[in-house]
């Protein structure tokens, strides 16, 4: 129903690389402390710095091939040429769903599913060390395209959207997986590789889909091609290496195992010499409770409350929550609007794939340009946010009032470009003063809050059980008003 918006993830490393050199210099000093936990995790898997070089330095070929394979997986998993044309397919004579059914009964399920699965996916990604979650994502992709090919009823399409929400929630596994393969000094480089591979995959997918549609390939055949690609992506996910560490849980677990291994011999000798002390070993499980309270994850949860006390972090976190909410609602429903302006059942030459490819390129370009913008963000942040959100609202009004499909296309491309321009800036402003682990937690909370807000808006305005507004009312009236409120609030 909506193309993968991988450009919206906003890698912290890319933003850090492209920002002002003076800001980067100060952040590099802070980064010595930021990387302490990750360095400890690396040391727990191999030799400590005093004992010898890191594992990556000893086996450079091993981690390089792992990164190359992961990037290849990211590229192939992003190729779904039928994705920009799912809405026209549902509204065509092949499926014959009405616009009201797609708008008010099918599409809202995506938001509800995403909200329900996001937190479990975030926790399981770290607990299970990435690979199982990527496999779950691949299975969900296969189920989606099987339902699109074989499903005919409304409930089946709602299940399709449910699995679509699972795939969206599982994206966090890919974006964080690559950091478990290399040492912290290589994070910036490999993050650029993984991001570029996904962007290239999305662009290739959109271009391929548009070529197929322009060549009079049927919707059914296009979806069958997509099923083949996602099936291959699932096989690649099964072949991915299994990381030894992760950001939160396994980091603590590995440290505990090392402590037990180091003290195991001593304890056994003491037990032999002093049997009475073995009785006190039953109290050991209680210490695990205090160890959990002192764990990194719990401590960071306590630290989050301090984030809201910082005006700059609060501003950009609020922007992230509210603007991303409006952004994704546009992505979820804009294809329905395009079909209303330019019905696919009457005009076979639709250009959804080409538009998605163009918007991906512009998003990548604006994200890159944002890294070279040198202004005092602590002074001008509110003004920049206000201007850009007002422009986004104007573009939505333009989309809702015009009857020219190319005007809709252009407004959509610019809308995405403006959003992606602010994403790396927001990422940098939030991440520059936080540790890496706390940064991941803050972004996770922001994303979850945005998902809750999307679900509330969907339930009230889009869902059949609520006001059940049509797509024109949502994009022409509701969402522009939402963006204007966001601009004034921030």
Tab-separated table of C-alpha atoms in Angstrom:
chain	number	residue	atom	x	y	z
A	1	UNK	CA	0.000	0.000	0.000
A	2	UNK	CA	2.956	2.239	0.568
A	3	UNK	CA	6.460	2.117	-0.734
A	4	UNK	CA	9.294	1.400	1.694
A	5	UNK	CA	10.459	4.664	3.057
A	6	UNK	CA	13.940	3.674	3.912
A	7	UNK	CA	15.150	7.140	3.211
A	8	UNK	CA	13.192	8.242	6.252
A	9	UNK	CA	15.250	6.257	8.778
A	10	UNK	CA	17.856	9.046	8.977
A	11	UNK	CA	21.178	7.387	9.906
A	12	UNK	CA	22.906	9.209	12.697
A	13	UNK	CA	26.300	8.447	11.163
A	14	UNK	CA	25.477	10.173	7.868
A	15	UNK	CA	24.236	13.270	9.627
A	16	UNK	CA	27.351	13.395	11.768
A	17	UNK	CA	29.573	13.103	8.730
A	18	UNK	CA	27.994	15.987	6.868
A	19	UNK	CA	27.416	18.511	9.652
A	20	UNK	CA	29.547	21.501	10.554
A	21	UNK	CA	33.162	20.575	11.288
A	22	UNK	CA	33.150	22.493	14.539
A	23	UNK	CA	30.101	20.623	15.740
A	24	UNK	CA	31.654	17.358	14.683
A	25	UNK	CA	34.852	18.139	16.531
A	26	UNK	CA	33.009	18.697	19.782
A	27	UNK	CA	30.912	15.595	19.183
A	28	UNK	CA	33.975	13.455	18.547
A	29	UNK	CA	35.173	14.362	22.032
A	30	UNK	CA	31.826	13.297	23.455
A	31	UNK	CA	31.920	10.235	21.224
A	32	UNK	CA	34.774	8.832	23.290
A	33	UNK	CA	32.280	8.361	26.069
A	34	UNK	CA	29.448	7.433	23.720
A	35	UNK	CA	31.292	4.398	22.431
A	36	UNK	CA	32.299	3.011	25.805
A	37	UNK	CA	29.418	0.564	26.052
A	38	UNK	CA	29.828	-0.657	22.492
A	39	UNK	CA	33.557	-1.018	23.027
A	40	UNK	CA	32.834	-3.078	26.130
A	41	UNK	CA	30.519	-5.272	24.088
A	42	UNK	CA	33.226	-5.741	21.493
A	43	UNK	CA	35.758	-6.577	24.150
A	44	UNK	CA	33.435	-9.138	25.711
A	45	UNK	CA	33.437	-11.075	22.459
A	46	UNK	CA	37.161	-11.004	21.859
A	47	UNK	CA	40.369	-9.618	23.252
A	48	UNK	CA	40.525	-6.473	25.309
A	49	UNK	CA	42.549	-3.547	23.899
A	50	UNK	CA	45.386	-4.379	26.240
A	51	UNK	CA	45.443	-8.008	25.147
A	52	UNK	CA	45.651	-7.478	21.444
A	53	UNK	CA	43.980	-6.082	18.318
A	54	UNK	CA	40.244	-6.356	17.809
A	55	UNK	CA	38.711	-9.276	15.969
A	56	UNK	CA	37.921	-7.096	12.944
A	57	UNK	CA	41.618	-6.236	12.577
A	58	UNK	CA	42.630	-9.884	12.787
A	59	UNK	CA	40.044	-11.143	10.299
A	60	UNK	CA	39.299	-8.216	7.965
A	61	UNK	CA	38.019	-10.458	5.202
A	62	UNK	CA	35.479	-12.111	7.457
A	63	UNK	CA	33.664	-8.939	8.528
A	64	UNK	CA	34.022	-7.357	5.081
A	65	UNK	CA	32.287	-10.281	3.410
A	66	UNK	CA	29.601	-10.228	6.122
A	67	UNK	CA	28.939	-6.526	5.471
A	68	UNK	CA	28.899	-7.074	1.705
A	69	UNK	CA	26.426	-9.924	2.063
A	70	UNK	CA	24.199	-7.897	4.385
A	71	UNK	CA	24.189	-4.972	1.952
A	72	UNK	CA	23.327	-7.341	-0.894
A	73	UNK	CA	20.477	-8.675	1.221
A	74	UNK	CA	19.267	-5.131	1.899
A	75	UNK	CA	19.317	-4.379	-1.817
A	76	UNK	CA	17.454	-7.531	-2.859
A	77	UNK	CA	14.924	-7.362	-0.004
A	78	UNK	CA	13.973	-3.853	-1.172
A	79	UNK	CA	13.078	-4.948	-4.695
A	80	UNK	CA	9.298	-5.299	-4.850
A	81	UNK	CA	8.307	-3.852	-8.232
A	82	UNK	CA	4.600	-4.318	-7.557
A	83	UNK	CA	4.581	-2.231	-4.368
A	84	UNK	CA	3.801	1.191	-5.934
A	85	UNK	CA	0.861	-0.429	-7.720
A	86	UNK	CA	-0.857	-2.263	-4.849
A	87	UNK	CA	-3.615	0.331	-4.506
A	88	UNK	CA	-4.411	0.438	-8.260
A	89	UNK	CA	-4.460	-3.373	-8.159
A	90	UNK	CA	-6.989	-3.451	-5.308
A	91	UNK	CA	-9.180	-0.903	-7.076
A	92	UNK	CA	-8.918	-2.554	-10.496
A	93	UNK	CA	-11.308	-5.098	-11.944
A	94	UNK	CA	-8.936	-7.869	-10.849
A	95	UNK	CA	-9.836	-7.340	-7.169
A	96	UNK	CA	-12.781	-4.965	-7.550
A	97	UNK	CA	-12.685	-3.353	-4.119
A	98	UNK	CA	-14.304	0.046	-3.768
A	99	UNK	CA	-12.353	3.180	-2.884
A	100	UNK	CA	-14.283	3.417	0.388
A	101	UNK	CA	-13.307	-0.138	1.359
A	102	UNK	CA	-9.623	0.510	0.672
A	103	UNK	CA	-9.657	3.875	2.474
A	104	UNK	CA	-11.801	3.078	5.519
A	105	UNK	CA	-11.489	-0.671	6.056
A	106	UNK	CA	-8.259	-2.022	4.548
A	107	UNK	CA	-5.584	0.672	4.919
A	108	UNK	CA	-6.214	1.526	8.621
A	109	UNK	CA	-5.253	-2.040	9.590
A	110	UNK	CA	-1.658	-1.265	8.608
A	111	UNK	CA	-1.317	1.395	11.304
A	112	UNK	CA	-2.926	-0.748	14.008
A	113	UNK	CA	-0.681	-3.695	13.149
A	114	UNK	CA	2.434	-1.533	13.121
A	115	UNK	CA	1.593	-0.121	16.554
A	116	UNK	CA	0.935	-3.566	18.036
A	117	UNK	CA	4.127	-5.151	16.689
A	118	UNK	CA	6.613	-2.260	16.981
A	119	UNK	CA	7.647	-2.672	20.637
A	120	UNK	CA	7.889	-6.502	20.533
A	121	UNK	CA	9.916	-6.235	17.322
A	122	UNK	CA	12.243	-3.673	18.904
A	123	UNK	CA	12.867	-5.870	21.946
A	124	UNK	CA	13.072	-9.184	20.081
A	125	UNK	CA	15.503	-7.681	17.581
A	126	UNK	CA	18.037	-7.138	20.331
A	127	UNK	CA	17.166	-10.178	22.431
A	128	UNK	CA	17.326	-12.643	19.495
A	129	UNK	CA	20.235	-10.847	17.784
A	130	UNK	CA	18.618	-9.577	14.614
A	131	UNK	CA	18.568	-12.596	12.292
A	132	UNK	CA	15.300	-14.235	13.486
A	133	UNK	CA	13.486	-10.899	13.137
A	134	UNK	CA	14.783	-10.511	9.574
A	135	UNK	CA	13.513	-14.014	8.812
A	136	UNK	CA	10.110	-13.083	10.268
A	137	UNK	CA	10.124	-10.008	8.046
A	138	UNK	CA	10.923	-12.141	4.998
A	139	UNK	CA	8.127	-14.597	5.814
A	140	UNK	CA	5.694	-11.708	6.212
A	141	UNK	CA	6.714	-10.334	2.819
A	142	UNK	CA	6.035	-13.694	1.182
A	143	UNK	CA	2.633	-13.903	2.901
A	144	UNK	CA	1.752	-10.389	1.692
A	145	UNK	CA	2.311	-11.176	-1.954
A	146	UNK	CA	0.646	-14.592	-1.711
A	147	UNK	CA	-2.463	-12.915	-0.321
A	148	UNK	CA	-2.343	-10.274	-3.060
A	149	UNK	CA	-2.176	-13.001	-5.690
A	150	UNK	CA	-4.701	-15.427	-4.217
A	151	UNK	CA	-6.895	-13.400	-1.860
A	152	UNK	CA	-10.287	-12.098	-2.960
A	153	UNK	CA	-12.162	-11.103	0.203
A	154	UNK	CA	-12.023	-8.015	2.390
A	155	UNK	CA	-10.781	-9.919	5.432
A	156	UNK	CA	-7.908	-11.369	3.403
A	157	UNK	CA	-6.794	-7.895	2.340
A	158	UNK	CA	-6.952	-6.786	5.960
A	159	UNK	CA	-4.678	-9.681	6.854
A	160	UNK	CA	-2.378	-8.511	4.080
A	161	UNK	CA	-2.146	-5.099	5.756
A	162	UNK	CA	-1.553	-6.798	9.098
A	163	UNK	CA	1.513	-8.565	7.735
A	164	UNK	CA	2.564	-5.319	6.087
A	165	UNK	CA	2.665	-3.750	9.544
A	166	UNK	CA	4.911	-6.594	10.710
A	167	UNK	CA	7.386	-5.961	7.893
A	168	UNK	CA	7.499	-2.244	8.737
A	169	UNK	CA	8.131	-2.943	12.431
A	170	UNK	CA	10.907	-5.419	11.601
A	171	UNK	CA	12.918	-2.889	9.589
A	172	UNK	CA	14.738	-1.933	12.769
A	173	UNK	CA	16.517	-5.299	12.624
A	174	UNK	CA	18.288	-4.472	9.364
A	175	UNK	CA	19.235	-0.919	10.332
A	176	UNK	CA	20.881	-2.088	13.578
A	177	UNK	CA	22.189	-5.494	12.437
A	178	UNK	CA	25.230	-4.101	10.679
A	179	UNK	CA	26.594	-2.516	13.861
A	180	UNK	CA	26.993	-5.964	15.406
A	181	UNK	CA	29.405	-7.010	12.659
A	182	UNK	CA	32.130	-4.397	13.077
A	183	UNK	CA	33.880	-2.373	15.752
A	184	UNK	CA	32.601	1.116	16.655
A	185	UNK	CA	35.340	2.854	14.658
A	186	UNK	CA	33.742	1.476	11.471
A	187	UNK	CA	30.127	2.350	12.311
A	188	UNK	CA	30.036	5.500	10.195
A	189	UNK	CA	31.369	3.794	7.089
A	190	UNK	CA	29.243	0.647	7.177
A	191	UNK	CA	26.087	2.627	8.028
A	192	UNK	CA	26.565	4.521	4.769
A	193	UNK	CA	26.978	1.238	2.893
A	194	UNK	CA	23.812	-0.315	4.315
A	195	UNK	CA	21.743	2.820	3.758
A	196	UNK	CA	22.944	3.237	0.184
A	197	UNK	CA	22.189	-0.384	-0.669
A	198	UNK	CA	18.584	-0.049	0.514
A	199	UNK	CA	18.079	3.265	-1.304
A	200	UNK	CA	19.457	1.713	-4.467
A	201	UNK	CA	17.131	-1.250	-4.018
A	202	UNK	CA	14.067	0.976	-3.575
A	203	UNK	CA	15.011	3.020	-6.625
A	204	UNK	CA	15.644	-0.094	-8.721
A	205	UNK	CA	12.361	-1.604	-7.565
A	206	UNK	CA	10.357	1.492	-8.525
A	207	UNK	CA	12.036	1.775	-11.929
A	208	UNK	CA	11.522	-1.930	-12.638
A	209	UNK	CA	7.860	-1.702	-11.669
A	210	UNK	CA	7.334	1.317	-13.893
A	211	UNK	CA	9.044	-0.395	-16.851
A	212	UNK	CA	6.783	-3.417	-16.388
A	213	UNK	CA	3.638	-1.285	-16.247
A	214	UNK	CA	4.691	0.771	-19.271
A	215	UNK	CA	5.234	-2.524	-21.112
A	216	UNK	CA	1.585	-3.520	-20.469
A	217	UNK	CA	2.465	-6.162	-17.888
A	218	UNK	CA	-0.635	-7.093	-15.892
A	219	UNK	CA	-0.986	-6.365	-12.188
A	220	UNK	CA	-1.098	-10.094	-11.481
A	221	UNK	CA	2.166	-10.758	-13.319
A	222	UNK	CA	3.831	-7.813	-11.584
A	223	UNK	CA	2.813	-9.177	-8.191
A	224	UNK	CA	4.089	-12.629	-9.158
A	225	UNK	CA	7.470	-11.070	-9.995
A	226	UNK	CA	7.449	-9.339	-6.613
A	227	UNK	CA	6.710	-12.672	-4.909
A	228	UNK	CA	9.785	-14.142	-6.575
A	229	UNK	CA	12.004	-11.308	-5.325
A	230	UNK	CA	10.747	-11.421	-1.732
A	231	UNK	CA	11.113	-15.222	-1.694
A	232	UNK	CA	14.731	-14.814	-2.730
A	233	UNK	CA	15.121	-12.178	-0.003
A	234	UNK	CA	13.812	-14.679	2.556
A	235	UNK	CA	16.425	-17.231	1.451
A	236	UNK	CA	19.134	-14.615	1.831
A	237	UNK	CA	17.889	-13.774	5.336
A	238	UNK	CA	18.232	-17.430	6.321
A	239	UNK	CA	21.845	-17.391	5.121
A	240	UNK	CA	22.860	-14.294	7.092
A	241	UNK	CA	25.535	-14.792	9.774
A	242	UNK	CA	24.290	-14.817	13.345
A	243	UNK	CA	25.834	-11.948	15.339
A	244	UNK	CA	27.416	-12.720	18.695
A	245	UNK	CA	26.366	-9.489	20.370
A	246	UNK	CA	23.621	-6.880	20.325
A	247	UNK	CA	23.006	-3.460	21.784
A	248	UNK	CA	21.215	-4.152	25.089
A	249	UNK	CA	20.375	-7.652	26.300
A	250	UNK	CA	23.111	-9.849	24.865
A	251	UNK	CA	25.707	-7.289	25.792
A	252	UNK	CA	24.746	-7.705	29.469
A	253	UNK	CA	24.410	-11.475	29.122
A	254	UNK	CA	27.840	-11.905	27.548
A	255	UNK	CA	29.396	-9.826	30.312
A	256	UNK	CA	27.750	-11.984	32.976
A	257	UNK	CA	28.925	-15.169	31.284
A	258	UNK	CA	32.478	-13.885	31.206
A	259	UNK	CA	32.320	-12.972	34.891
A	260	UNK	CA	30.995	-16.427	35.765
A	261	UNK	CA	33.621	-18.114	33.608
A	262	UNK	CA	36.392	-16.084	35.207
A	263	UNK	CA	35.226	-16.818	38.735
A	264	UNK	CA	34.068	-20.405	38.170
A	265	UNK	CA	37.318	-22.136	39.088
A	266	UNK	CA	37.799	-20.075	42.213
A	267	UNK	CA	34.271	-20.750	43.410
A	268	UNK	CA	34.594	-24.480	42.891
A	269	UNK	CA	37.832	-24.573	44.883
A	270	UNK	CA	36.271	-22.553	47.683
A	271	UNK	CA	33.283	-24.888	47.732
A	272	UNK	CA	35.636	-27.801	48.236
A	273	UNK	CA	37.501	-26.095	51.053
A	274	UNK	CA	34.427	-24.458	52.714
A	275	UNK	CA	31.287	-26.519	52.103
A	276	UNK	CA	29.185	-24.236	54.320
A	277	UNK	CA	29.560	-21.411	51.861
A	278	UNK	CA	27.835	-23.503	49.191
A	279	UNK	CA	24.607	-23.018	51.133
A	280	UNK	CA	24.778	-19.284	50.520
A	281	UNK	CA	24.855	-19.915	46.787
A	282	UNK	CA	21.063	-20.174	46.862
A	283	UNK	CA	21.027	-16.419	47.348
A	284	UNK	CA	22.736	-15.922	44.009
A	285	UNK	CA	19.503	-15.654	42.025
A	286	UNK	CA	18.504	-12.687	44.154
A	287	UNK	CA	21.612	-10.873	42.998
A	288	UNK	CA	20.365	-11.210	39.434
A	289	UNK	CA	17.473	-8.923	40.364
A	290	UNK	CA	19.816	-6.193	41.538
A	291	UNK	CA	21.982	-6.800	38.488
A	292	UNK	CA	18.917	-6.297	36.280
A	293	UNK	CA	18.079	-3.071	38.093
A	294	UNK	CA	21.612	-1.877	37.432
A	295	UNK	CA	21.528	-3.020	33.818
A	296	UNK	CA	22.123	-0.668	30.923
A	297	UNK	CA	18.568	-0.930	29.598
A	298	UNK	CA	16.877	-0.031	32.893
A	299	UNK	CA	19.301	2.794	33.570
A	300	UNK	CA	18.579	4.271	30.159
A	301	UNK	CA	14.850	4.127	30.788
A	302	UNK	CA	15.495	6.244	33.866
A	303	UNK	CA	17.650	8.617	31.826
A	304	UNK	CA	14.917	9.237	29.231
A	305	UNK	CA	13.073	11.507	31.639
A	306	UNK	CA	16.037	13.873	31.563
A	307	UNK	CA	15.758	14.182	27.791
A	308	UNK	CA	12.464	16.052	27.963
A	309	UNK	CA	14.103	18.661	30.188
A	310	UNK	CA	16.433	19.748	27.365
A	311	UNK	CA	14.665	22.288	25.113
A	312	UNK	CA	16.483	21.352	21.892
A	313	UNK	CA	15.956	17.623	22.343
A	314	UNK	CA	12.332	18.201	23.278
A	315	UNK	CA	11.740	20.350	20.184
A	316	UNK	CA	13.193	17.901	17.691
A	317	UNK	CA	11.608	14.889	19.405
A	318	UNK	CA	8.210	16.580	19.148
A	319	UNK	CA	8.872	17.320	15.486
A	320	UNK	CA	9.831	13.688	14.939
A	321	UNK	CA	6.665	12.392	16.561
A	322	UNK	CA	4.167	14.749	14.916
A	323	UNK	CA	5.715	15.314	11.485
A	324	UNK	CA	6.472	11.644	10.930
A	325	UNK	CA	2.842	10.908	11.839
A	326	UNK	CA	1.541	13.204	9.102
A	327	UNK	CA	4.207	12.059	6.673
A	328	UNK	CA	3.329	8.388	6.906
A	329	UNK	CA	-0.387	9.064	6.779
A	330	UNK	CA	0.229	10.808	3.455
A	331	UNK	CA	2.256	7.827	2.229
A	332	UNK	CA	-0.490	5.427	3.280
A	333	UNK	CA	-3.291	7.251	1.463
A	334	UNK	CA	-1.742	9.205	-1.408
A	335	UNK	CA	-2.006	6.315	-3.875
A	336	UNK	CA	-5.756	6.218	-3.275
A	337	UNK	CA	-5.912	9.925	-4.114
A	338	UNK	CA	-3.929	9.355	-7.303
A	339	UNK	CA	-6.358	6.653	-8.328
A	340	UNK	CA	-9.238	9.064	-7.780
A	341	UNK	CA	-7.599	11.761	-9.921
A	342	UNK	CA	-6.346	9.303	-12.548
A	343	UNK	CA	-8.269	5.985	-12.267
A	344	UNK	CA	-6.194	2.941	-13.109
A	345	UNK	CA	-9.281	1.109	-14.357
A	346	UNK	CA	-9.667	3.655	-17.151
A	347	UNK	CA	-6.046	4.600	-17.854
A	348	UNK	CA	-3.466	1.846	-17.886
A	349	UNK	CA	-0.517	4.238	-18.230
A	350	UNK	CA	-0.046	5.058	-14.558
A	351	UNK	CA	3.307	6.265	-13.299
A	352	UNK	CA	3.362	5.416	-9.602
A	353	UNK	CA	6.660	3.585	-9.946
A	354	UNK	CA	8.375	6.460	-11.727
A	355	UNK	CA	7.130	8.932	-9.132
A	356	UNK	CA	8.372	6.768	-6.258
A	357	UNK	CA	11.767	6.478	-7.970
A	358	UNK	CA	11.971	10.253	-8.441
A	359	UNK	CA	10.936	10.917	-4.842
A	360	UNK	CA	13.556	8.445	-3.588
A	361	UNK	CA	16.286	10.241	-5.531
A	362	UNK	CA	15.154	13.665	-4.314
A	363	UNK	CA	14.918	12.383	-0.745
A	364	UNK	CA	18.475	11.089	-0.905
A	365	UNK	CA	19.644	14.386	-2.406
A	366	UNK	CA	17.932	16.578	0.191
A	367	UNK	CA	19.233	14.359	3.005
A	368	UNK	CA	22.731	14.799	1.617
A	369	UNK	CA	22.346	18.572	1.250
A	370	UNK	CA	21.111	18.847	4.835
A	371	UNK	CA	24.539	17.747	6.014
A	372	UNK	CA	26.104	20.895	4.551
A	373	UNK	CA	23.642	23.405	6.003
A	374	UNK	CA	25.609	25.523	8.480
A	375	UNK	CA	23.328	27.596	10.659
A	376	UNK	CA	22.924	27.966	14.397
A	377	UNK	CA	20.196	25.416	14.946
A	378	UNK	CA	19.719	26.344	18.576
A	379	UNK	CA	18.465	29.739	17.323
A	380	UNK	CA	16.798	28.979	13.983
A	381	UNK	CA	15.325	25.514	14.581
A	382	UNK	CA	11.805	26.710	15.348
A	383	UNK	CA	11.699	29.034	12.333
A	384	UNK	CA	12.967	26.361	9.923
A	385	UNK	CA	10.503	23.802	11.255
A	386	UNK	CA	7.634	26.302	10.995
A	387	UNK	CA	8.448	27.265	7.400
A	388	UNK	CA	8.908	23.717	6.144
A	389	UNK	CA	5.760	22.374	7.814
A	390	UNK	CA	3.790	25.295	6.333
A	391	UNK	CA	5.156	24.443	2.873
A	392	UNK	CA	4.208	20.794	3.406
A	393	UNK	CA	0.672	21.851	4.335
A	394	UNK	CA	0.483	23.958	1.157
A	395	UNK	CA	1.615	21.023	-0.971
A	396	UNK	CA	-1.083	18.822	0.572
A	397	UNK	CA	-3.739	21.445	-0.164
A	398	UNK	CA	-2.472	21.557	-3.745
A	399	UNK	CA	-2.736	17.774	-4.034
A	400	UNK	CA	-6.260	17.855	-2.647
A	401	UNK	CA	-7.543	20.575	-4.972
A	402	UNK	CA	-5.966	19.804	-8.346
A	403	UNK	CA	-7.432	17.456	-10.937
A	404	UNK	CA	-4.102	17.136	-12.770
A	405	UNK	CA	-2.252	13.942	-11.903
A	406	UNK	CA	1.167	15.397	-12.748
A	407	UNK	CA	0.584	18.234	-10.290
A	408	UNK	CA	-0.226	15.603	-7.656
A	409	UNK	CA	2.941	13.722	-8.541
A	410	UNK	CA	5.121	16.836	-8.313
A	411	UNK	CA	3.594	17.943	-5.013
A	412	UNK	CA	4.190	14.474	-3.558
A	413	UNK	CA	7.835	14.393	-4.653
A	414	UNK	CA	8.455	17.829	-3.108
A	415	UNK	CA	6.558	16.864	0.050
A	416	UNK	CA	8.823	13.868	0.602
A	417	UNK	CA	11.917	15.911	-0.225
A	418	UNK	CA	11.146	18.531	2.436
A	419	UNK	CA	10.563	15.862	5.061
A	420	UNK	CA	13.777	14.044	4.233
A	421	UNK	CA	15.678	17.324	4.409
A	422	UNK	CA	14.802	17.679	8.106
A	423	UNK	CA	15.235	14.011	9.055
A	424	UNK	CA	19.072	13.972	9.206
A	425	UNK	CA	19.052	17.357	10.947
A	426	UNK	CA	16.619	16.082	13.574
A	427	UNK	CA	18.639	12.888	13.899
A	428	UNK	CA	21.828	14.843	14.496
A	429	UNK	CA	20.236	17.291	16.939
A	430	UNK	CA	18.843	14.445	19.023
A	431	UNK	CA	21.783	12.054	18.773
A	432	UNK	CA	24.718	14.430	19.210
A	433	UNK	CA	24.232	14.809	22.967
A	434	UNK	CA	23.194	11.228	23.780
A	435	UNK	CA	25.022	7.958	24.120
A	436	UNK	CA	24.513	5.489	21.319
A	437	UNK	CA	22.297	3.200	23.371
A	438	UNK	CA	20.200	6.011	24.822
A	439	UNK	CA	19.879	7.472	21.340
A	440	UNK	CA	18.428	4.203	20.039
A	441	UNK	CA	15.962	4.125	22.932
A	442	UNK	CA	14.862	7.744	22.406
A	443	UNK	CA	14.265	7.175	18.695
A	444	UNK	CA	12.351	4.016	19.518
A	445	UNK	CA	10.112	5.888	21.951
A	446	UNK	CA	9.579	8.720	19.442
A	447	UNK	CA	8.634	6.237	16.746
A	448	UNK	CA	6.241	4.406	19.051
A	449	UNK	CA	4.541	7.635	20.133
A	450	UNK	CA	4.167	8.617	16.483
A	451	UNK	CA	2.629	5.242	15.743
A	452	UNK	CA	0.125	5.649	18.576
A	453	UNK	CA	-0.815	9.079	17.221
A	454	UNK	CA	-1.285	7.652	13.720
A	455	UNK	CA	-3.536	4.954	15.093
A	456	UNK	CA	-5.657	7.483	16.999
A	457	UNK	CA	-6.051	9.687	13.907
A	458	UNK	CA	-6.905	6.661	11.789
A	459	UNK	CA	-9.451	5.407	14.288
A	460	UNK	CA	-11.201	8.772	14.567
A	461	UNK	CA	-11.080	10.060	10.988
A	462	UNK	CA	-10.337	7.169	8.593
A	463	UNK	CA	-11.712	4.006	10.113
A	464	UNK	CA	-15.191	2.839	9.219
A	465	UNK	CA	-16.000	2.806	12.928
A	466	UNK	CA	-15.110	6.503	13.174
A	467	UNK	CA	-15.910	9.395	10.854
A	468	UNK	CA	-14.852	7.370	7.772
A	469	UNK	CA	-13.655	10.418	5.831
A	470	UNK	CA	-12.860	9.914	2.180
A	471	UNK	CA	-9.287	10.333	0.958
A	472	UNK	CA	-9.945	13.790	-0.502
A	473	UNK	CA	-11.176	15.145	2.838
A	474	UNK	CA	-8.176	13.703	4.630
A	475	UNK	CA	-5.495	15.095	2.317
A	476	UNK	CA	-7.222	18.384	1.485
A	477	UNK	CA	-8.520	19.315	4.950
A	478	UNK	CA	-7.354	17.076	7.802
A	479	UNK	CA	-3.638	16.636	7.087
A	480	UNK	CA	-2.892	20.260	6.053
A	481	UNK	CA	-4.522	21.441	9.277
A	482	UNK	CA	-2.475	18.862	11.182
A	483	UNK	CA	0.805	20.118	9.663
A	484	UNK	CA	-0.078	23.753	10.373
A	485	UNK	CA	-0.776	22.882	14.014
A	486	UNK	CA	2.533	21.028	14.211
A	487	UNK	CA	4.394	24.015	12.780
A	488	UNK	CA	2.845	26.411	15.273
A	489	UNK	CA	3.306	24.020	18.209
A	490	UNK	CA	6.999	23.460	17.491
